[in-house]
Each structure stands twice: as C-alpha cells, then as structure tokens.
XYZ file of C-alpha atoms in Angstrom:
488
model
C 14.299 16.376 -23.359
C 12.586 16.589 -26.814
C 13.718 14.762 -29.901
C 15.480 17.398 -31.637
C 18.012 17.519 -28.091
C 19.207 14.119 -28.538
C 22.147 14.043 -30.841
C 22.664 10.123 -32.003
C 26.138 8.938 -31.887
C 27.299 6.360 -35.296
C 26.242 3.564 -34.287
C 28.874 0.346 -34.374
C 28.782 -3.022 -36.016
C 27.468 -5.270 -33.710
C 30.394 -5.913 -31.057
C 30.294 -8.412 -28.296
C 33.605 -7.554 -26.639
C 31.979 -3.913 -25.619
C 30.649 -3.452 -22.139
C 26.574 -3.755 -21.379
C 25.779 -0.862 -19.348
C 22.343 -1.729 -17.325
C 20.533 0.900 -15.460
C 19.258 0.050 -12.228
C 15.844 2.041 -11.428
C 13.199 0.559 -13.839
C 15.918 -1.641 -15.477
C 17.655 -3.855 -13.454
C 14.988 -3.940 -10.750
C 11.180 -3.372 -11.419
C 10.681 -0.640 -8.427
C 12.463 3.156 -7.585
C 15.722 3.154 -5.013
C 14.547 7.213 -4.859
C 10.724 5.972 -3.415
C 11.703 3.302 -1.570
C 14.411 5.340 0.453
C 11.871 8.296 1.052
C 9.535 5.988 2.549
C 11.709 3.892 4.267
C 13.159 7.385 5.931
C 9.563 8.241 7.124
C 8.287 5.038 7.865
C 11.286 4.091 10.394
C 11.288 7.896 12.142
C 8.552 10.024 10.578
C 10.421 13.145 12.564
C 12.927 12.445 9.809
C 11.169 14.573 7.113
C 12.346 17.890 8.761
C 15.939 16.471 8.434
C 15.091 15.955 4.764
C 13.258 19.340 4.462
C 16.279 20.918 5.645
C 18.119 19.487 2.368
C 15.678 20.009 -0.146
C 17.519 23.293 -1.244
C 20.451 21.294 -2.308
C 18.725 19.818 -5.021
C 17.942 16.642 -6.197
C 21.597 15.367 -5.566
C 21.703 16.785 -1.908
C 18.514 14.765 -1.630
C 19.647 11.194 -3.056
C 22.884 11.649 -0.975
C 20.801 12.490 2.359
C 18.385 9.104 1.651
C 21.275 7.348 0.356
C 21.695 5.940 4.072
C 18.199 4.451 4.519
C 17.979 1.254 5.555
C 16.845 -1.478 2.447
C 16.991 -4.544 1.933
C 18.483 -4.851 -1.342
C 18.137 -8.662 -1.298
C 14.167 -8.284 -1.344
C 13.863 -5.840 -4.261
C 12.124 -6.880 -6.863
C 14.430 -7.980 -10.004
C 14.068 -8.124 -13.333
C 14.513 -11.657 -13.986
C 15.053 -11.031 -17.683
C 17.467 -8.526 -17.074
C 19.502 -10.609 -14.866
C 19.414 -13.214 -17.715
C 21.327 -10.891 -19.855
C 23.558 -9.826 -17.257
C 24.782 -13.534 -16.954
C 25.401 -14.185 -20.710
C 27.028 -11.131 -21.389
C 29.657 -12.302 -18.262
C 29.203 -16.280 -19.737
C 30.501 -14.466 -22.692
C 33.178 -12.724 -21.309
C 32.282 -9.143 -21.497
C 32.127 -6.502 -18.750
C 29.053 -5.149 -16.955
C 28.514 -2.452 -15.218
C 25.750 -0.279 -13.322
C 24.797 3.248 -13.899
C 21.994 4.588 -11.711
C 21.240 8.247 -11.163
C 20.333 6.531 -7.040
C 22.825 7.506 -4.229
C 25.993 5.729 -4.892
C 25.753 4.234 -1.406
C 22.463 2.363 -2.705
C 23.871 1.023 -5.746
C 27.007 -0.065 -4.134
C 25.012 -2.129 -2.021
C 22.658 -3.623 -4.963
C 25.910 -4.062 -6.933
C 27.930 -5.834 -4.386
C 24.729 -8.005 -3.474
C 24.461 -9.256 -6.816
C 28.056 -9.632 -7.143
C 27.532 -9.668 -11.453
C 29.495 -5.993 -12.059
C 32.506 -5.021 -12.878
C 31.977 -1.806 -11.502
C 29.457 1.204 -11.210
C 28.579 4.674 -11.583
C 25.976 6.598 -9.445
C 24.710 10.155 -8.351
C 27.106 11.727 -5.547
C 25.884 14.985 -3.440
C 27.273 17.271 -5.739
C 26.104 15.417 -8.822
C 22.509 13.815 -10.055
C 23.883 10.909 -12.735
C 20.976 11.192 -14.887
C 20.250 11.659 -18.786
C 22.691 13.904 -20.075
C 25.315 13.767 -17.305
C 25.039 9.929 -17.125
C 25.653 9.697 -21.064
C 28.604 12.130 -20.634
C 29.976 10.162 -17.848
C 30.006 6.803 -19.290
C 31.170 8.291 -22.876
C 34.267 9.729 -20.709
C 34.446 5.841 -19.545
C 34.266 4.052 -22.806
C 34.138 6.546 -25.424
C 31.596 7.401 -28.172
C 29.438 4.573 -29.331
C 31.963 2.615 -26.583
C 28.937 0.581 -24.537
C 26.267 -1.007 -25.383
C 23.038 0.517 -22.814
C 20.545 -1.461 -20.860
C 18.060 0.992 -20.047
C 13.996 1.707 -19.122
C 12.431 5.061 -20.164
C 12.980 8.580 -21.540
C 15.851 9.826 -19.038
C 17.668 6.825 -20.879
C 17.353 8.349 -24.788
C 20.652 10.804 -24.264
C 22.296 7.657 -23.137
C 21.417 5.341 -26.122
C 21.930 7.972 -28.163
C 25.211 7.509 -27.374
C 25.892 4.010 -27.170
C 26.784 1.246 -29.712
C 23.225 -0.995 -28.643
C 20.308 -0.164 -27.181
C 17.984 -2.512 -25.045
C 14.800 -0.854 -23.195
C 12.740 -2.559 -20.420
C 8.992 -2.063 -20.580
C 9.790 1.452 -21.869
C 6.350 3.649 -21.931
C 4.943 3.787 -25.732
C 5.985 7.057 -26.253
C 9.761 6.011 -24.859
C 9.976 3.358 -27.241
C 8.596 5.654 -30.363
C 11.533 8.064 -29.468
C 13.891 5.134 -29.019
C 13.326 3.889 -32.462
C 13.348 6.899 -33.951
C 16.638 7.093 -32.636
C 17.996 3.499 -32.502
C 15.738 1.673 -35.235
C 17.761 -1.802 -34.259
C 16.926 -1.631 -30.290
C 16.061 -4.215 -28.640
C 12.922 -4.305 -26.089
C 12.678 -6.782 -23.320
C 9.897 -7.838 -20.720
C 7.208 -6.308 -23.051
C 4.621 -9.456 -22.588
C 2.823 -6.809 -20.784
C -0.853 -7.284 -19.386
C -4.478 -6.312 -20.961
C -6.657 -3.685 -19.565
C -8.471 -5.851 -18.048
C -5.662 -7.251 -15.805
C -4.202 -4.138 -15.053
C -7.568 -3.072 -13.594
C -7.713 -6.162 -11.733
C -4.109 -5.264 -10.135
C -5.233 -1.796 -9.434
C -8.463 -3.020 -7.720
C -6.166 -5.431 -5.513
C -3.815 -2.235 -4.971
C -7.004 -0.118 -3.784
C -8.477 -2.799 -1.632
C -11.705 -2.606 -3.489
C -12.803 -5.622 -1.875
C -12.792 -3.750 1.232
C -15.176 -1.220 0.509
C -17.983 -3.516 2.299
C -16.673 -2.309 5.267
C -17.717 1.123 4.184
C -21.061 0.185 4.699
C -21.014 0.901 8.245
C -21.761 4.702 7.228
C -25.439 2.558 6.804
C -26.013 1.794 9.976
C -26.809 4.717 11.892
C -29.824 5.908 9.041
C -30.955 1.821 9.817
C -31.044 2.673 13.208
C -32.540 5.532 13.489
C -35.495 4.046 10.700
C -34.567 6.806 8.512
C -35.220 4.582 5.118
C -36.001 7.696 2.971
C -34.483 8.657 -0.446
C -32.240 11.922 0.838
C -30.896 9.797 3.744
C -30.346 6.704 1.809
C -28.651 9.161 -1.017
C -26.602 10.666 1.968
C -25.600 7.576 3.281
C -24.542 6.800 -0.338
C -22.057 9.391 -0.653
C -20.245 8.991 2.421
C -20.255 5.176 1.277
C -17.775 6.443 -1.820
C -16.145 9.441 0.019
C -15.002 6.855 3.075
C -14.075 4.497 0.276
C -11.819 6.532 -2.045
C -10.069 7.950 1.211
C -9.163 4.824 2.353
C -7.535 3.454 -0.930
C -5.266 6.607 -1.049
C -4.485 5.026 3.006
C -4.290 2.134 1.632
C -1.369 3.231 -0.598
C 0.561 5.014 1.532
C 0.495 2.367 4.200
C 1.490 -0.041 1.337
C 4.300 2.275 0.222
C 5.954 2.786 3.719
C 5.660 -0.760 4.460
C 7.376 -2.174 1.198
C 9.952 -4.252 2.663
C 8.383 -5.730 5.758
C 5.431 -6.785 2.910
C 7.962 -8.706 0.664
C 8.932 -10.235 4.047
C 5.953 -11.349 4.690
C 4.606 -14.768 3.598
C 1.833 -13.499 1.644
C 1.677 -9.684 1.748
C 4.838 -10.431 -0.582
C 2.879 -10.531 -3.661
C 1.066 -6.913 -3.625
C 1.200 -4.754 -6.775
C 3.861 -2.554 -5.229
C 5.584 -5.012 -3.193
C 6.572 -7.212 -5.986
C 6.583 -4.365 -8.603
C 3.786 -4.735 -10.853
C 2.673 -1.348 -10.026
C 5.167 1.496 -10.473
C 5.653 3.627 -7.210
C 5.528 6.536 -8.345
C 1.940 5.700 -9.598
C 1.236 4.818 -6.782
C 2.355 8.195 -4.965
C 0.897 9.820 -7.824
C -3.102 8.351 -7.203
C -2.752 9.346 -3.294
C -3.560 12.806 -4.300
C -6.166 12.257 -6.843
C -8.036 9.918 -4.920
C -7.665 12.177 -1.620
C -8.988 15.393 -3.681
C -12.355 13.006 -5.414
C -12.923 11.676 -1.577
C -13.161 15.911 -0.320
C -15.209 16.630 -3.432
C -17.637 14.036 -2.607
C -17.930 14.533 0.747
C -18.327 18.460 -0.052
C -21.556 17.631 -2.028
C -22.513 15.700 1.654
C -21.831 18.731 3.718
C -19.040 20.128 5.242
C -19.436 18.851 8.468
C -19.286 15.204 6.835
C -15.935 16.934 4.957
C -14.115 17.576 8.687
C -14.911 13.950 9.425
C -12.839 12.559 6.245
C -10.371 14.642 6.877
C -9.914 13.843 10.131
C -10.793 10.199 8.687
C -7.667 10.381 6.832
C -5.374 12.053 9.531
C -6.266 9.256 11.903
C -5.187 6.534 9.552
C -2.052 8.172 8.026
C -1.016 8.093 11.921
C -1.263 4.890 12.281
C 0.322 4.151 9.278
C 3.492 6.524 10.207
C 3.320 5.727 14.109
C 0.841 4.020 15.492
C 0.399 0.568 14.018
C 3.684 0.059 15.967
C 2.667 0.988 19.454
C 1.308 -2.013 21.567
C -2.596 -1.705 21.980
C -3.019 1.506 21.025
C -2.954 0.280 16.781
C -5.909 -2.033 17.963
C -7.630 0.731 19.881
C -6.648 3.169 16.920
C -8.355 0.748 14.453
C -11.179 0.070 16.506
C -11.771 3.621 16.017
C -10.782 4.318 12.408
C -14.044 1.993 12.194
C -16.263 3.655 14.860
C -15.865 7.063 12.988
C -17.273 5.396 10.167
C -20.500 4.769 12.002
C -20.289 8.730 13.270
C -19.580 9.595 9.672
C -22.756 8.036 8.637
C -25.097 9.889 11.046
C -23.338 13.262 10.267
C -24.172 12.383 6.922
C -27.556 11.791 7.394
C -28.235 14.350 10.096
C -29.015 11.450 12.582
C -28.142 11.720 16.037
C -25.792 8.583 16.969
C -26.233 7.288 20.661
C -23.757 6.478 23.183
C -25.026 3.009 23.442
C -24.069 2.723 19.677
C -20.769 4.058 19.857
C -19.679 2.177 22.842
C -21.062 -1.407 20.924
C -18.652 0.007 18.418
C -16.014 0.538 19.888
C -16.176 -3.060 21.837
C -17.007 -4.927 18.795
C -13.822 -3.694 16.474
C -12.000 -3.513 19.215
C -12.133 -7.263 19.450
C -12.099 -7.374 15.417
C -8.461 -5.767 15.887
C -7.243 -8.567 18.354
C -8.574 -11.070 16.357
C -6.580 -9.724 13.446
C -3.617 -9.263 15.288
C -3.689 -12.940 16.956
C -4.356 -14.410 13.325
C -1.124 -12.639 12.579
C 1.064 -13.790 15.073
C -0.660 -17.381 15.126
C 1.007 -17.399 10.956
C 4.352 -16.340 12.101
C 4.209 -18.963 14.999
C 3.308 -21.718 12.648
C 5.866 -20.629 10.077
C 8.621 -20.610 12.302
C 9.102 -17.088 12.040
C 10.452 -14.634 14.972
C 8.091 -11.893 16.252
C 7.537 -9.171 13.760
C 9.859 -6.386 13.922
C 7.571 -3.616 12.088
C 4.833 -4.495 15.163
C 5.271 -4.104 18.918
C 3.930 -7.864 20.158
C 5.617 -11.283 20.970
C 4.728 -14.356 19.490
C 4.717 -15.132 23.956
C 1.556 -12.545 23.805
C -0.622 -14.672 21.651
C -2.610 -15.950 25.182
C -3.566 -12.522 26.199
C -4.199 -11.235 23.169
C -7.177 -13.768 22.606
C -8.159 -13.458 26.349
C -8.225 -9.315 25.350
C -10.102 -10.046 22.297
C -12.528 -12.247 23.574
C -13.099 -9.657 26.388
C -13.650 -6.895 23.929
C -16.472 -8.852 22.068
C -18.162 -10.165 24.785
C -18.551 -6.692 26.432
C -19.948 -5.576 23.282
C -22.696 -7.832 24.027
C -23.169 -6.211 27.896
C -23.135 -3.069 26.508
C -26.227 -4.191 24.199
C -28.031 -5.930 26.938
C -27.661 -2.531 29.177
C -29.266 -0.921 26.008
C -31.917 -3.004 25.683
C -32.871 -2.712 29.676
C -32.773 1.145 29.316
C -35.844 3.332 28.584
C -34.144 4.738 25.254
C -35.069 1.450 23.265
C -39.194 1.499 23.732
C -38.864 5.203 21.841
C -37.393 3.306 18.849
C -39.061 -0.022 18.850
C -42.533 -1.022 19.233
C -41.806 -4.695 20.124
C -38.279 -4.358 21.493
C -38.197 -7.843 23.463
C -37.455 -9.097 19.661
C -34.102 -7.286 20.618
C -32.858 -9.683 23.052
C -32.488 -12.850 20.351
C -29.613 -10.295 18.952
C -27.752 -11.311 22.108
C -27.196 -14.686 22.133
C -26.427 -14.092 18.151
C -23.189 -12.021 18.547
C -22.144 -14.285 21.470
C -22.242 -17.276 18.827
C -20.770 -15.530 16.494
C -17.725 -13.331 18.455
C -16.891 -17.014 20.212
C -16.866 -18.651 16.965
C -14.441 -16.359 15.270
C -12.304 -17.034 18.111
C -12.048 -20.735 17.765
C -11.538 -20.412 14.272
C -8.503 -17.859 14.493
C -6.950 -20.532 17.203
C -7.902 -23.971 14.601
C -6.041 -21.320 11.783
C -8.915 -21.035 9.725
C -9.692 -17.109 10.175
C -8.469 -14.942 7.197
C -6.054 -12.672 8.291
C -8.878 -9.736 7.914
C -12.151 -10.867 9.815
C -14.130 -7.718 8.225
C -13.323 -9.628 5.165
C -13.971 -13.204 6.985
C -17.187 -12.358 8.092
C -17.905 -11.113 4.752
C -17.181 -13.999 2.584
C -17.811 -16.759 5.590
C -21.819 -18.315 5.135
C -22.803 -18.454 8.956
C -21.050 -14.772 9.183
C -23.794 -13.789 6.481
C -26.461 -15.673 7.972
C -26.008 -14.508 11.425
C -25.685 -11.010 9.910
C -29.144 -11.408 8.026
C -30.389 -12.669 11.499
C -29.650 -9.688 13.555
C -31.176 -7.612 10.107
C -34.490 -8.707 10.153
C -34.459 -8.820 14.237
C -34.212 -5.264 14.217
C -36.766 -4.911 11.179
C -39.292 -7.105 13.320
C -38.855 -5.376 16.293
C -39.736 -1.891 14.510
C-alpha cells in the first residue's frame, strides 16, 4: 500500500484506559505462524503438499485455514520478550489486550490461550485473510476510530496505526518506520538494539554452515589421486568446491526450516538463527533459491555433466531432509552417500576416472562417520535424561549396535584399502606403493579413536567437523598426505 492509501485517523490524547492491540507474526513472537505451519505440513507428511495444492485456488485465506491444523508447539516459539513486557503492564495497569493476527484463527487461539495474557482475539478465517486494511476495519468495528492503541511490526501494520490512538512497531524495516512516522510522528519503536553488519554476517555464516564447507573438499581428492596437480584440474576442482558448497547451504536451510521445532527442542540446536528467530523465515526461504540458481551457474561454467551431479546433489539431500533422515539406517547410508557423490563430483569435474576401490573406501568410511554421528546423538539425549528422539527412527536401547555398526563400517574401510593395495591397479599409480601400507594402520588408529571418544562424550556431535578442528585428526590427516605424495 503506498503512502498516499493510508488515510490517518485524529489521533487521541494519550489514554491508558484504551485497549493495546499486539499483532502476533513479527510482533508478539519473532518468527511467521504462515512458515512454520507450511513446513511443519511437509516435514511431518511431505505427500501433504498435493492436499495443499489442491487449496491454493482459494486464496490466501483457504490456505491459512487448510495449515491452520498443523501441529506446533506454541510453547517453543520464539517470543518477544519486550513485547511480553508490555503486555503485562498494560494488564498490571488494568487495561485490555488483545491479539490480531492475519494467522489461522485456530493458531492464534492456541498462542493466545497458551499465554493466557488476552482478553480476546481476532484472526484470518477461510473466507477472510485479517490483514492490513481488513484487520484495521475489523478492529475499528471493535473499538471505534482512534479506539486502540496498536502493537505492531512492519508495513501490513501502517492501515492499522493509521487508525489507532498509539502506535508501537517492533524492529520495523527502515523504510516501515519512515512511513510510520510520517504517519504517527509520536510512535513508539521497541527491540531496535539491533546488530552491526558484522554480526549479522556472522549469524548468516552460522545459518549457511560455512564452517562446513571443509567438507567440500572431498571434490579434491579424486584430481590427488589420480596426480592430476595441473592448473585446469586444480581450477576444476575449484569450482565444484563452491558449486557443492552453495548447494548445500540452500540444504542446509531447508532442513533447518522443516525441522524448527524439534531444533528448539533440542539442547543445543535450540539456538540457530531460525530456531530462536534471529533470522526471519521468510529470508531464509527467500536465499534457498538464490543460492540454488549461483550453485547451477557455477557448476554450468564446470560442465554440464558436473551440473546433473548437483542437481541430483541437491535432490538426494532434500530427500533426506523430507523423508529419509527418519528411516532407520537408510539416513546413515543416505549420508554416507550425499558424501561419496562428492568424491564422484570431483572426478566428473576434473575428467578423472574414479575407481571402484575409491568409491567403496567411501562409502565404508562415511558410512561409519554417520553412526558415529548418530551414537554421539543419542549418547546426549541418554545423558540428559531425555526420551528417544521422536523426529529420528532409533532407541536410546540401540546405542550398542549402533557403535558395533559403526565400528564395522570403518574398519572395513580399511579391508577394502588393504585389498587395493594387494591388487595390480596400485603399481600403475605408484612407483613405491609399499609406502601405501603405513596408511593402514593410520585409519585403524584413528576410526578406533573416534570411537572411544564418542563413548568418553568428547566427540562433537559432527565428526567431519571433529576431525577438522581435533590436532591428532589433522596430524593423522597430514600423515596419510604425504604417504601418498612419497609413494608417487
């Protein structure tokens, strides 16, 4: 709505015996009832988006009214504690609040009557979307012209405080609050401490798991193995580094946007961007795209083969993030996977041809990785008290098998490299391939290591990341590097 739309209303003398009107999206809680509910929907029964295609021609009410039945956890949503500050004076003081959302009036019932501060509320319906001008002409039929005083967050809110006595904005967006004063010059702006540049790239680096980008540099290995240490392959190599990269942080976001509420259930995954609000979702939804779109153009300038790999790359991990990460095994033979196409992403990149002998070490190796992961998991929720997690299909009972599976894995990665090195296919790579066989005993040390660790709790919950930050990890990596260098 542009300026010249929003008729002001006269505005009152300052009146604390008129009801504060809070809005709920934005406002009253620093997330989007809308977002949550459409991921919730998919993420619970992803077959459910042809029952919601089906009701897309309703409109945007038909829409609210069909997610209005998803299953949230209103106690875990992120609220504004300043918000909920003024709430309680304004009932200390005697006056009445109430909640106006343009969300399914099934959601804000629930968020109402869970808070238990309101005096009532008013919310979209299936025949009706309460937002901007409707919402301002519903709550004027309530109190009257200038009857309210309006608790709001960003520019569906102006036709509402254009119409109330007061207006208060939440973090509104800099070209919301120059609109808002134009309109209201005496409004009132809360939670605006804000964050720097700086900070907000920080969060957004967190968001995009930038720190996992080392494990990108698989896409390395097969040019290292093949002794391809030339300028095209290395440049090559380089690209599908940053195409794998920016197609997993738009993964990365839609796994954290379907797992919202099992995150701010979680001890520690709590405190995400999106989790716990700092990051709008619809940001957040918004970057999936863009990020998607750079990762094709990149791998485009690669070639197009290396293109049908990221795509399928991304496929692959937006099913487990739907499906499969809740299906016993197969998520840790899915992720095992997600990583070994990494390695076959790196030799279609470079035009090198990647054996079976590598591909099977692969598969072994992250396939123990995975268990690992998954047995750190469950080893937190044991210690924590916690019962087995509902958004994954494992007991806290399975914790002995899983280790026995992951140490399994690992040390078969290790067979698989001895059978390598006893096959005729390793003299026509290496001149002094008996080097190889010190490799070996390295893994072994290492795989059995990570194991005792993740049972004494001292593994990080990622052991790509572990292994990464972890000195012996490094050393034992650097080890098997110059093996391989000295065995050329």
């Amino acid at each position: 709505m542009r300026r010249s739309e929003v008729a002001r209303a006269p505005r009152r003398a300052a009146d604390s015996s008129l009801p504060l009107v809070v809005d709920l999206d934005g406002t009253l809680i620093r997330s989007d009832l809308l977002v949550e509910s459409f991921f919730s929907e998919i993420g619970g029964a992803p077959r459910s988006v042809l029952a919601l295609a089906r009701v897309v021609p309703g409109g945007k009410a038909a829409i609210k009214h069909h997610l209005g039945g998803a299953d949230l956890d209103v106690g875990r949503l992120p609220y504004e504690v300043e918000v909920l500050g003024r709430i309680a004076e304004a009932k200390s003081s005697g006056r009445r609040v109430y909640l106006a959302s343009s969300s399914n009036a099934a959601l804000v019932e629930r968020v109402a009557r869970h808070l238990g501060l309101f005096d009532g509320w008013f919310a979209s319906d299936i025949h009706r979307n309460l937002s901007g001008a409707a919402k301002a002409e519903r709550l004027v039929a309530a109190f009257g012209e200038g009857g309210f005083d309006y608790l709001g967050h960003d520019g569906d809110d102006l036709p509402v405080w254009a119409r109330a006595s007061r207006a208060v904005a939440v973090r509104p967006a800099p070209a919301t609050r120059r609109r808002l004063l134009a309109l209201a010059p005496d409004a009132t702006f809360l939670s605006e401490s804000g964050t720097g540049w700086a900070q907000r790239a920080r969060i957004w680096a967190r968001l995009l798991r930038v720190h996992q980008y080392a494990k990108n540099t698989l896409v390395f290995v097969p040019a290292f193995m093949a002794h391809r240490f030339d300028g095209p392959a290395f440049l090559a190599a380089l690209l599908a580094f940053v195409a794998f990269s920016l197609c997993a942080s738009s993964v990365y976001l839609v796994n954290d946007l379907i797992d919202l509420e099992a995150d701010r259930a979680h001890p520690t995954k709590r405190h995400r961007a999106l989790a716990d609000g700092r990051v709008p979702l619809r940001a957040a939804m918004g970057a999936v795209p863009l990020l998607l779109a750079a990762a094709l153009g990149v791998s485009l300038a690669v070639s197009t083969a290396f293109a049908g790999v990221i795509l399928g790359y991304f496929a692959l991990t937006l099913a487990y993030s739907l499906v499969l990460k809740r299906k016993m095994l197969i998520d840790v033979v899915t992720l095992a996977g997600l990583y070994t196409v990494r390695v076959v992403g790196g030799a279609v990149a470079v035009g090198a041809v990647v054996s079976d002998w590598l591909l099977a070490f692969a598969l072994f190796m992250f396939m123990s990785l995975a268990l690992i992961k998954r047995y750190t998991e469950l080893t937190a929720r044991l210690d924590r008290g916690l019962p087995s997690p509902a958004n994954r299909d494992y007991e806290l009972s399975d914790l002995p098998i899983v280790a026995a599976l992951a140490a399994a894995s690992g040390y078969n990665a290790v067979v698989v490299l001895a059978l390598y090195l006893s096959s005729d296919a390793v003299t026509q790579l290496y001149s002094r391939p008996k080097l190889l066989w010190c490799v070996g005993p390295v893994i072994l040390y290492w795989i059995s290591r990570a194991l005792l660790l993740a049972h004494r709790r001292m593994m990080h919950d990622d052991p790509i990341v572990f292994a990464l930050r972890d000195r012996v990890s490094l050393i034992a990596a650097a080890t098997v590097g110059a093996l391989v260098l000295a065995a050329i």
